[in-house]
């Protein structure tokens, strides 16, 4: 009798260990099979993924090319002034008609500039943002074996004459597509906001390079005691 009990207990313990053994194997080995997925919830559906084949079509492609002669309707970005900052194959020197340059636009531009540009170019645009400070600090203080010949191109000061004299279309293009080591921001900053940043950068440049002649004559009279401005040229 006792032997039967021992036999049954041994069998039960052995069988009880099988799930644990299976779980342990599953956890320690990799497999190409999909996970066991009890509740489907429409997670798996029959469909054709990009670049897969489909025997239904003669060419065997699941992705169908557009029907011959298809013409796009709308969203063609034909307005090169607004979309590219280009007028008659040259950089635009004026804002496009869609952009109304007023205080709201400048405020919007300031907010976007402070988010997207200040990390590198600094709040005042002198190319001295935090990312630049950090990069220079790392390059100066690190072991040459760690730096391994890396270099850092300092973000340009937006007040350099060559840059402040650029037509606004070129500035728009720099923000959109980047320039040399600076990457473009078209994917992150919507079109209208890029124009707002252009307007703000122009104001920022003016703020560091204003001169008494920029003021209307009747307001100049009150100024001589304030030495904030350069003497008129
Ligand atoms: C990740 C850092 C970084 C950010 C963010 C950045 N820039 Fe730059 N920018 C640079 C660097 C670096 C250069 C210099 C590129 C070179 O000379 O190779 C540069 C150059 C420029 C220039 C000079 C272009 C020329 O023709 O020489 C302008 C204008 C400019 N940036 C505007 C902006 C504006 C506006 C923003 C915000 C939308 C911005 N940048 C965001 C790093 C940055």
PDB file of C-alpha atoms and ligand atoms in Angstrom:
ATOM      1  CA  UNK A   1       0.000   0.000   0.000  1.00  0.00           C
ATOM      2  CA  UNK A   2       2.715   2.479   1.012  1.00  0.00           C
ATOM      3  CA  UNK A   3       4.566   1.668  -2.210  1.00  0.00           C
ATOM      4  CA  UNK A   4       1.542   2.671  -4.267  1.00  0.00           C
ATOM      5  CA  UNK A   5       1.315   6.013  -2.432  1.00  0.00           C
ATOM      6  CA  UNK A   6       5.034   6.680  -3.000  1.00  0.00           C
ATOM      7  CA  UNK A   7       4.609   5.784  -6.686  1.00  0.00           C
ATOM      8  CA  UNK A   8       1.643   8.151  -7.107  1.00  0.00           C
ATOM      9  CA  UNK A   9       3.392  11.002  -5.278  1.00  0.00           C
ATOM     10  CA  UNK A  10       6.525  10.559  -7.444  1.00  0.00           C
ATOM     11  CA  UNK A  11       4.454  10.616 -10.640  1.00  0.00           C
ATOM     12  CA  UNK A  12       2.508  13.714  -9.517  1.00  0.00           C
ATOM     13  CA  UNK A  13       5.706  15.603  -8.608  1.00  0.00           C
ATOM     14  CA  UNK A  14       7.360  14.687 -11.923  1.00  0.00           C
ATOM     15  CA  UNK A  15       4.319  15.706 -13.964  1.00  0.00           C
ATOM     16  CA  UNK A  16       3.990  18.936 -11.958  1.00  0.00           C
ATOM     17  CA  UNK A  17       7.545  19.861 -12.958  1.00  0.00           C
ATOM     18  CA  UNK A  18       6.886  19.607 -16.700  1.00  0.00           C
ATOM     19  CA  UNK A  19       5.260  23.061 -17.068  1.00  0.00           C
ATOM     20  CA  UNK A  20       8.085  24.616 -15.053  1.00  0.00           C
ATOM     21  CA  UNK A  21      10.645  22.883 -17.239  1.00  0.00           C
ATOM     22  CA  UNK A  22       8.844  24.077 -20.385  1.00  0.00           C
ATOM     23  CA  UNK A  23       8.676  27.639 -19.089  1.00  0.00           C
ATOM     24  CA  UNK A  24      12.378  27.538 -18.164  1.00  0.00           C
ATOM     25  CA  UNK A  25      13.341  26.277 -21.637  1.00  0.00           C
ATOM     26  CA  UNK A  26      11.189  28.890 -23.327  1.00  0.00           C
ATOM     27  CA  UNK A  27      12.806  31.628 -21.277  1.00  0.00           C
ATOM     28  CA  UNK A  28      16.377  30.542 -21.890  1.00  0.00           C
ATOM     29  CA  UNK A  29      16.212  29.697 -25.603  1.00  0.00           C
ATOM     30  CA  UNK A  30      15.438  31.885 -28.592  1.00  0.00           C
ATOM     31  CA  UNK A  31      12.934  30.844 -31.220  1.00  0.00           C
ATOM     32  CA  UNK A  32      11.737  32.200 -34.553  1.00  0.00           C
ATOM     33  CA  UNK A  33       8.151  31.164 -33.851  1.00  0.00           C
ATOM     34  CA  UNK A  34       5.700  33.889 -32.791  1.00  0.00           C
ATOM     35  CA  UNK A  35       4.639  34.026 -29.145  1.00  0.00           C
ATOM     36  CA  UNK A  36       1.618  32.057 -28.068  1.00  0.00           C
ATOM     37  CA  UNK A  37      -1.157  34.604 -28.406  1.00  0.00           C
ATOM     38  CA  UNK A  38      -4.433  33.460 -26.808  1.00  0.00           C
ATOM     39  CA  UNK A  39      -6.574  36.611 -27.051  1.00  0.00           C
ATOM     40  CA  UNK A  40      -6.353  37.787 -30.658  1.00  0.00           C
ATOM     41  CA  UNK A  41      -8.198  41.117 -30.415  1.00  0.00           C
ATOM     42  CA  UNK A  42      -7.611  41.544 -34.166  1.00  0.00           C
ATOM     43  CA  UNK A  43      -3.854  41.728 -33.551  1.00  0.00           C
ATOM     44  CA  UNK A  44      -3.137  39.292 -36.352  1.00  0.00           C
ATOM     45  CA  UNK A  45      -4.993  39.758 -39.603  1.00  0.00           C
ATOM     46  CA  UNK A  46      -4.349  38.533 -43.120  1.00  0.00           C
ATOM     47  CA  UNK A  47      -2.723  41.410 -45.032  1.00  0.00           C
ATOM     48  CA  UNK A  48       0.115  42.222 -47.413  1.00  0.00           C
ATOM     49  CA  UNK A  49       3.051  44.116 -46.011  1.00  0.00           C
ATOM     50  CA  UNK A  50       5.243  46.516 -47.996  1.00  0.00           C
ATOM     51  CA  UNK A  51       7.481  44.743 -50.534  1.00  0.00           C
ATOM     52  CA  UNK A  52       5.745  41.378 -50.079  1.00  0.00           C
ATOM     53  CA  UNK A  53       4.626  39.307 -53.032  1.00  0.00           C
ATOM     54  CA  UNK A  54       1.112  38.525 -54.156  1.00  0.00           C
ATOM     55  CA  UNK A  55       0.360  35.879 -56.753  1.00  0.00           C
ATOM     56  CA  UNK A  56      -2.890  37.581 -57.702  1.00  0.00           C
ATOM     57  CA  UNK A  57      -1.035  40.037 -59.944  1.00  0.00           C
ATOM     58  CA  UNK A  58       0.997  39.114 -63.009  1.00  0.00           C
ATOM     59  CA  UNK A  59       4.082  40.953 -61.826  1.00  0.00           C
ATOM     60  CA  UNK A  60       3.809  39.238 -58.432  1.00  0.00           C
ATOM     61  CA  UNK A  61       3.979  42.507 -56.467  1.00  0.00           C
ATOM     62  CA  UNK A  62       1.581  43.198 -53.608  1.00  0.00           C
ATOM     63  CA  UNK A  63       2.359  46.938 -53.767  1.00  0.00           C
ATOM     64  CA  UNK A  64       0.642  48.332 -56.836  1.00  0.00           C
ATOM     65  CA  UNK A  65       2.258  51.083 -58.919  1.00  0.00           C
ATOM     66  CA  UNK A  66       0.001  54.094 -59.666  1.00  0.00           C
ATOM     67  CA  UNK A  67      -2.190  53.657 -62.722  1.00  0.00           C
ATOM     68  CA  UNK A  68      -0.440  55.045 -65.828  1.00  0.00           C
ATOM     69  CA  UNK A  69      -1.318  58.712 -66.389  1.00  0.00           C
ATOM     70  CA  UNK A  70      -2.193  59.387 -62.730  1.00  0.00           C
ATOM     71  CA  UNK A  71      -2.070  63.109 -61.924  1.00  0.00           C
ATOM     72  CA  UNK A  72      -1.666  64.428 -58.361  1.00  0.00           C
ATOM     73  CA  UNK A  73      -4.436  66.719 -57.168  1.00  0.00           C
ATOM     74  CA  UNK A  74      -3.518  69.443 -54.693  1.00  0.00           C
ATOM     75  CA  UNK A  75      -0.624  69.609 -52.221  1.00  0.00           C
ATOM     76  CA  UNK A  76       1.786  70.162 -55.100  1.00  0.00           C
ATOM     77  CA  UNK A  77       3.738  72.896 -53.280  1.00  0.00           C
ATOM     78  CA  UNK A  78       3.833  74.931 -56.477  1.00  0.00           C
ATOM     79  CA  UNK A  79       4.250  78.200 -54.585  1.00  0.00           C
ATOM     80  CA  UNK A  80       8.050  78.331 -54.457  1.00  0.00           C
ATOM     81  CA  UNK A  81       8.078  81.611 -52.522  1.00  0.00           C
ATOM     82  CA  UNK A  82       6.162  80.114 -49.587  1.00  0.00           C
ATOM     83  CA  UNK A  83       7.492  76.546 -49.758  1.00  0.00           C
ATOM     84  CA  UNK A  84      11.126  77.085 -50.762  1.00  0.00           C
ATOM     85  CA  UNK A  85      11.883  80.750 -50.113  1.00  0.00           C
ATOM     86  CA  UNK A  86      12.723  81.103 -53.818  1.00  0.00           C
ATOM     87  CA  UNK A  87      11.395  83.734 -56.256  1.00  0.00           C
ATOM     88  CA  UNK A  88      12.466  83.664 -59.925  1.00  0.00           C
ATOM     89  CA  UNK A  89      15.293  81.237 -59.146  1.00  0.00           C
ATOM     90  CA  UNK A  90      16.793  83.553 -56.508  1.00  0.00           C
ATOM     91  CA  UNK A  91      16.405  83.715 -52.699  1.00  0.00           C
ATOM     92  CA  UNK A  92      13.306  85.659 -51.759  1.00  0.00           C
ATOM     93  CA  UNK A  93      13.945  89.067 -50.240  1.00  0.00           C
ATOM     94  CA  UNK A  94      10.361  89.568 -49.064  1.00  0.00           C
ATOM     95  CA  UNK A  95       7.923  87.521 -47.004  1.00  0.00           C
ATOM     96  CA  UNK A  96       5.391  85.493 -49.011  1.00  0.00           C
ATOM     97  CA  UNK A  97       1.815  86.756 -49.155  1.00  0.00           C
ATOM     98  CA  UNK A  98       0.627  83.980 -46.803  1.00  0.00           C
ATOM     99  CA  UNK A  99       2.794  85.334 -43.988  1.00  0.00           C
ATOM    100  CA  UNK A 100       1.517  88.414 -42.171  1.00  0.00           C
ATOM    101  CA  UNK A 101       4.419  90.009 -40.362  1.00  0.00           C
ATOM    102  CA  UNK A 102       3.030  91.409 -37.128  1.00  0.00           C
ATOM    103  CA  UNK A 103       3.685  91.183 -33.391  1.00  0.00           C
ATOM    104  CA  UNK A 104       1.881  87.820 -33.132  1.00  0.00           C
ATOM    105  CA  UNK A 105       4.188  86.323 -35.751  1.00  0.00           C
ATOM    106  CA  UNK A 106       7.291  87.652 -33.967  1.00  0.00           C
ATOM    107  CA  UNK A 107       6.099  86.252 -30.621  1.00  0.00           C
ATOM    108  CA  UNK A 108       5.420  82.889 -32.242  1.00  0.00           C
ATOM    109  CA  UNK A 109       8.842  83.035 -33.884  1.00  0.00           C
ATOM    110  CA  UNK A 110      10.505  83.847 -30.572  1.00  0.00           C
ATOM    111  CA  UNK A 111       8.817  80.908 -28.840  1.00  0.00           C
ATOM    112  CA  UNK A 112       9.843  78.495 -31.622  1.00  0.00           C
ATOM    113  CA  UNK A 113      13.373  79.931 -31.845  1.00  0.00           C
ATOM    114  CA  UNK A 114      13.808  79.530 -28.096  1.00  0.00           C
ATOM    115  CA  UNK A 115      12.748  75.892 -28.355  1.00  0.00           C
ATOM    116  CA  UNK A 116      14.568  74.803 -31.508  1.00  0.00           C
ATOM    117  CA  UNK A 117      17.537  77.096 -32.050  1.00  0.00           C
ATOM    118  CA  UNK A 118      18.783  78.323 -28.653  1.00  0.00           C
ATOM    119  CA  UNK A 119      20.375  75.010 -27.585  1.00  0.00           C
ATOM    120  CA  UNK A 120      23.036  75.668 -30.219  1.00  0.00           C
ATOM    121  CA  UNK A 121      22.801  79.327 -31.209  1.00  0.00           C
ATOM    122  CA  UNK A 122      21.978  80.769 -27.751  1.00  0.00           C
ATOM    123  CA  UNK A 123      19.064  83.040 -26.790  1.00  0.00           C
ATOM    124  CA  UNK A 124      20.683  86.102 -28.338  1.00  0.00           C
ATOM    125  CA  UNK A 125      21.914  84.161 -31.387  1.00  0.00           C
ATOM    126  CA  UNK A 126      25.667  84.464 -30.840  1.00  0.00           C
ATOM    127  CA  UNK A 127      26.294  80.743 -31.374  1.00  0.00           C
ATOM    128  CA  UNK A 128      26.968  80.217 -27.656  1.00  0.00           C
ATOM    129  CA  UNK A 129      24.117  77.876 -26.634  1.00  0.00           C
ATOM    130  CA  UNK A 130      24.381  75.143 -24.012  1.00  0.00           C
ATOM    131  CA  UNK A 131      25.070  72.368 -26.526  1.00  0.00           C
ATOM    132  CA  UNK A 132      28.026  74.365 -27.793  1.00  0.00           C
ATOM    133  CA  UNK A 133      29.323  75.021 -24.262  1.00  0.00           C
ATOM    134  CA  UNK A 134      29.032  71.357 -23.379  1.00  0.00           C
ATOM    135  CA  UNK A 135      30.722  70.176 -26.575  1.00  0.00           C
ATOM    136  CA  UNK A 136      33.649  72.523 -26.053  1.00  0.00           C
ATOM    137  CA  UNK A 137      33.955  71.503 -22.417  1.00  0.00           C
ATOM    138  CA  UNK A 138      34.057  67.826 -23.347  1.00  0.00           C
ATOM    139  CA  UNK A 139      36.622  68.390 -26.082  1.00  0.00           C
ATOM    140  CA  UNK A 140      38.857  70.440 -23.799  1.00  0.00           C
ATOM    141  CA  UNK A 141      38.721  68.247 -20.722  1.00  0.00           C
ATOM    142  CA  UNK A 142      38.629  64.750 -22.123  1.00  0.00           C
ATOM    143  CA  UNK A 143      41.392  62.264 -22.635  1.00  0.00           C
ATOM    144  CA  UNK A 144      42.556  62.391 -26.297  1.00  0.00           C
ATOM    145  CA  UNK A 145      41.947  58.641 -26.450  1.00  0.00           C
ATOM    146  CA  UNK A 146      38.268  59.280 -25.726  1.00  0.00           C
ATOM    147  CA  UNK A 147      37.927  62.247 -28.061  1.00  0.00           C
ATOM    148  CA  UNK A 148      39.664  60.284 -30.851  1.00  0.00           C
ATOM    149  CA  UNK A 149      40.165  63.306 -33.057  1.00  0.00           C
ATOM    150  CA  UNK A 150      36.504  64.423 -32.952  1.00  0.00           C
ATOM    151  CA  UNK A 151      35.991  68.040 -33.825  1.00  0.00           C
ATOM    152  CA  UNK A 152      33.134  70.405 -33.085  1.00  0.00           C
ATOM    153  CA  UNK A 153      31.907  73.023 -35.503  1.00  0.00           C
ATOM    154  CA  UNK A 154      30.672  75.972 -33.490  1.00  0.00           C
ATOM    155  CA  UNK A 155      27.138  77.073 -34.407  1.00  0.00           C
ATOM    156  CA  UNK A 156      27.410  80.325 -36.316  1.00  0.00           C
ATOM    157  CA  UNK A 157      26.691  83.649 -34.694  1.00  0.00           C
ATOM    158  CA  UNK A 158      23.565  84.915 -36.442  1.00  0.00           C
ATOM    159  CA  UNK A 159      25.038  88.429 -36.153  1.00  0.00           C
ATOM    160  CA  UNK A 160      27.982  87.801 -38.464  1.00  0.00           C
ATOM    161  CA  UNK A 161      27.693  90.258 -41.301  1.00  0.00           C
ATOM    162  CA  UNK A 162      27.644  87.551 -43.988  1.00  0.00           C
ATOM    163  CA  UNK A 163      24.684  85.937 -42.265  1.00  0.00           C
ATOM    164  CA  UNK A 164      22.700  89.011 -41.254  1.00  0.00           C
ATOM    165  CA  UNK A 165      22.926  90.217 -44.853  1.00  0.00           C
ATOM    166  CA  UNK A 166      21.510  86.976 -46.272  1.00  0.00           C
ATOM    167  CA  UNK A 167      18.127  87.285 -47.999  1.00  0.00           C
ATOM    168  CA  UNK A 168      15.271  85.940 -45.896  1.00  0.00           C
ATOM    169  CA  UNK A 169      14.654  83.141 -48.410  1.00  0.00           C
ATOM    170  CA  UNK A 170      18.138  81.804 -47.700  1.00  0.00           C
ATOM    171  CA  UNK A 171      17.522  81.904 -43.939  1.00  0.00           C
ATOM    172  CA  UNK A 172      14.256  80.043 -44.515  1.00  0.00           C
ATOM    173  CA  UNK A 173      16.160  77.451 -46.549  1.00  0.00           C
ATOM    174  CA  UNK A 174      18.799  77.018 -43.821  1.00  0.00           C
ATOM    175  CA  UNK A 175      16.067  76.254 -41.275  1.00  0.00           C
ATOM    176  CA  UNK A 176      14.252  73.954 -43.714  1.00  0.00           C
ATOM    177  CA  UNK A 177      17.165  71.978 -45.208  1.00  0.00           C
ATOM    178  CA  UNK A 178      20.103  72.775 -42.947  1.00  0.00           C
ATOM    179  CA  UNK A 179      23.502  74.002 -44.045  1.00  0.00           C
ATOM    180  CA  UNK A 180      26.836  72.110 -44.012  1.00  0.00           C
ATOM    181  CA  UNK A 181      27.033  70.548 -40.506  1.00  0.00           C
ATOM    182  CA  UNK A 182      23.658  71.919 -39.315  1.00  0.00           C
ATOM    183  CA  UNK A 183      20.751  69.613 -40.068  1.00  0.00           C
ATOM    184  CA  UNK A 184      17.391  70.783 -41.423  1.00  0.00           C
ATOM    185  CA  UNK A 185      14.287  71.251 -39.288  1.00  0.00           C
ATOM    186  CA  UNK A 186      11.525  70.736 -41.870  1.00  0.00           C
ATOM    187  CA  UNK A 187      10.495  67.472 -40.231  1.00  0.00           C
ATOM    188  CA  UNK A 188      10.086  69.066 -36.802  1.00  0.00           C
ATOM    189  CA  UNK A 189       8.985  72.641 -37.473  1.00  0.00           C
ATOM    190  CA  UNK A 190       5.867  73.201 -39.629  1.00  0.00           C
ATOM    191  CA  UNK A 191       6.141  75.535 -42.617  1.00  0.00           C
ATOM    192  CA  UNK A 192       4.322  78.500 -41.052  1.00  0.00           C
ATOM    193  CA  UNK A 193       6.468  78.305 -37.917  1.00  0.00           C
ATOM    194  CA  UNK A 194       9.649  78.293 -39.992  1.00  0.00           C
ATOM    195  CA  UNK A 195       8.572  81.636 -41.469  1.00  0.00           C
ATOM    196  CA  UNK A 196       7.809  82.905 -37.960  1.00  0.00           C
ATOM    197  CA  UNK A 197      11.363  81.970 -36.916  1.00  0.00           C
ATOM    198  CA  UNK A 198      12.735  83.799 -39.967  1.00  0.00           C
ATOM    199  CA  UNK A 199      10.873  86.955 -38.902  1.00  0.00           C
ATOM    200  CA  UNK A 200      12.148  86.629 -35.334  1.00  0.00           C
ATOM    201  CA  UNK A 201      15.764  86.049 -36.429  1.00  0.00           C
ATOM    202  CA  UNK A 202      15.574  89.229 -38.534  1.00  0.00           C
ATOM    203  CA  UNK A 203      14.309  91.127 -35.461  1.00  0.00           C
ATOM    204  CA  UNK A 204      17.042  89.556 -33.322  1.00  0.00           C
ATOM    205  CA  UNK A 205      19.699  90.619 -35.815  1.00  0.00           C
ATOM    206  CA  UNK A 206      18.278  94.150 -35.888  1.00  0.00           C
ATOM    207  CA  UNK A 207      18.271  94.265 -32.093  1.00  0.00           C
ATOM    208  CA  UNK A 208      22.074  93.842 -32.042  1.00  0.00           C
ATOM    209  CA  UNK A 209      22.784  96.147 -34.935  1.00  0.00           C
ATOM    210  CA  UNK A 210      20.437  99.110 -34.604  1.00  0.00           C
ATOM    211  CA  UNK A 211      21.529 102.638 -35.207  1.00  0.00           C
ATOM    212  CA  UNK A 212      20.089 106.027 -34.455  1.00  0.00           C
ATOM    213  CA  UNK A 213      18.998 106.519 -38.066  1.00  0.00           C
ATOM    214  CA  UNK A 214      16.610 103.573 -37.677  1.00  0.00           C
ATOM    215  CA  UNK A 215      14.412 105.704 -35.423  1.00  0.00           C
ATOM    216  CA  UNK A 216      11.838 108.128 -36.786  1.00  0.00           C
ATOM    217  CA  UNK A 217      13.252 111.695 -36.597  1.00  0.00           C
ATOM    218  CA  UNK A 218      10.779 112.901 -33.980  1.00  0.00           C
ATOM    219  CA  UNK A 219      11.811 110.132 -31.582  1.00  0.00           C
ATOM    220  CA  UNK A 220      15.560 110.737 -31.963  1.00  0.00           C
ATOM    221  CA  UNK A 221      15.346 114.029 -30.080  1.00  0.00           C
ATOM    222  CA  UNK A 222      14.693 112.272 -26.778  1.00  0.00           C
ATOM    223  CA  UNK A 223      17.653 109.959 -27.075  1.00  0.00           C
ATOM    224  CA  UNK A 224      20.986 111.744 -26.671  1.00  0.00           C
ATOM    225  CA  UNK A 225      21.107 111.145 -22.923  1.00  0.00           C
ATOM    226  CA  UNK A 226      20.711 107.385 -23.410  1.00  0.00           C
ATOM    227  CA  UNK A 227      23.962 105.860 -24.675  1.00  0.00           C
ATOM    228  CA  UNK A 228      22.499 102.531 -25.827  1.00  0.00           C
ATOM    229  CA  UNK A 229      22.791 103.191 -29.535  1.00  0.00           C
ATOM    230  CA  UNK A 230      25.753 103.587 -31.858  1.00  0.00           C
ATOM    231  CA  UNK A 231      26.330 107.078 -33.221  1.00  0.00           C
ATOM    232  CA  UNK A 232      24.764 107.543 -36.659  1.00  0.00           C
ATOM    233  CA  UNK A 233      27.153 106.787 -39.483  1.00  0.00           C
TER     234      UNK A 233
HETATM  235  C1  LIG B   1      22.288  71.144 -33.115  1.00  0.00           C
HETATM  236  C2  LIG B   1      22.799  72.500 -33.170  1.00  0.00           C
HETATM  237  C3  LIG B   1      22.035  73.504 -34.020  1.00  0.00           C
HETATM  238  C4  LIG B   1      20.714  73.843 -33.947  1.00  0.00           C
HETATM  239  C5  LIG B   1      19.660  73.270 -33.013  1.00  0.00           C
HETATM  240  C6  LIG B   1      20.500  74.882 -34.921  1.00  0.00           C
HETATM  241  N1  LIG B   1      21.668  75.174 -35.560  1.00  0.00           N
HETATM  242 FE1  LIG B   1      21.964  76.621 -36.942  1.00  0.00          FE
HETATM  243  N2  LIG B   1      23.885  76.068 -37.134  1.00  0.00           N
HETATM  244  C7  LIG B   1      24.514  75.093 -36.403  1.00  0.00           C
HETATM  245  C8  LIG B   1      25.883  74.946 -36.859  1.00  0.00           C
HETATM  246  C9  LIG B   1      26.904  73.960 -36.289  1.00  0.00           C
HETATM  247  C10 LIG B   1      26.059  75.891 -37.893  1.00  0.00           C
HETATM  248  C11 LIG B   1      27.328  76.107 -38.710  1.00  0.00           C
HETATM  249  C12 LIG B   1      27.355  75.039 -39.787  1.00  0.00           C
HETATM  250  C13 LIG B   1      28.688  74.996 -40.491  1.00  0.00           C
HETATM  251  O1  LIG B   1      29.290  76.042 -40.695  1.00  0.00           O
HETATM  252  O2  LIG B   1      29.077  73.861 -40.845  1.00  0.00           O
HETATM  253  C14 LIG B   1      24.795  76.584 -38.037  1.00  0.00           C
HETATM  254  C15 LIG B   1      24.573  77.596 -38.946  1.00  0.00           C
HETATM  255  C16 LIG B   1      23.411  78.342 -39.003  1.00  0.00           C
HETATM  256  C17 LIG B   1      23.226  79.506 -39.865  1.00  0.00           C
HETATM  257  C18 LIG B   1      24.257  80.081 -40.824  1.00  0.00           C
HETATM  258  C19 LIG B   1      23.997  79.592 -42.205  1.00  0.00           C
HETATM  259  C20 LIG B   1      25.074  79.998 -43.190  1.00  0.00           C
HETATM  260  O3  LIG B   1      24.710  80.292 -44.336  1.00  0.00           O
HETATM  261  O4  LIG B   1      26.257  80.016 -42.823  1.00  0.00           O
HETATM  262  C21 LIG B   1      21.969  79.988 -39.613  1.00  0.00           C
HETATM  263  C22 LIG B   1      21.303  81.193 -40.258  1.00  0.00           C
HETATM  264  C23 LIG B   1      21.375  79.114 -38.623  1.00  0.00           C
HETATM  265  N3  LIG B   1      22.267  78.128 -38.274  1.00  0.00           N
HETATM  266  C24 LIG B   1      20.094  79.267 -38.122  1.00  0.00           C
HETATM  267  C25 LIG B   1      19.485  78.360 -37.254  1.00  0.00           C
HETATM  268  C26 LIG B   1      18.104  78.464 -36.824  1.00  0.00           C
HETATM  269  C27 LIG B   1      17.149  79.579 -37.191  1.00  0.00           C
HETATM  270  C28 LIG B   1      17.871  77.390 -36.004  1.00  0.00           C
HETATM  271  C29 LIG B   1      16.561  76.998 -35.334  1.00  0.00           C
HETATM  272  C30 LIG B   1      15.529  76.590 -36.247  1.00  0.00           C
HETATM  273  C31 LIG B   1      19.108  76.632 -35.912  1.00  0.00           C
HETATM  274  N4  LIG B   1      20.044  77.233 -36.698  1.00  0.00           N
HETATM  275  C32 LIG B   1      19.269  75.489 -35.148  1.00  0.00           C
HETATM  276  C33 LIG B   1      23.954  74.326 -35.395  1.00  0.00           C
HETATM  277  C34 LIG B   1      22.630  74.356 -35.039  1.00  0.00           C
END
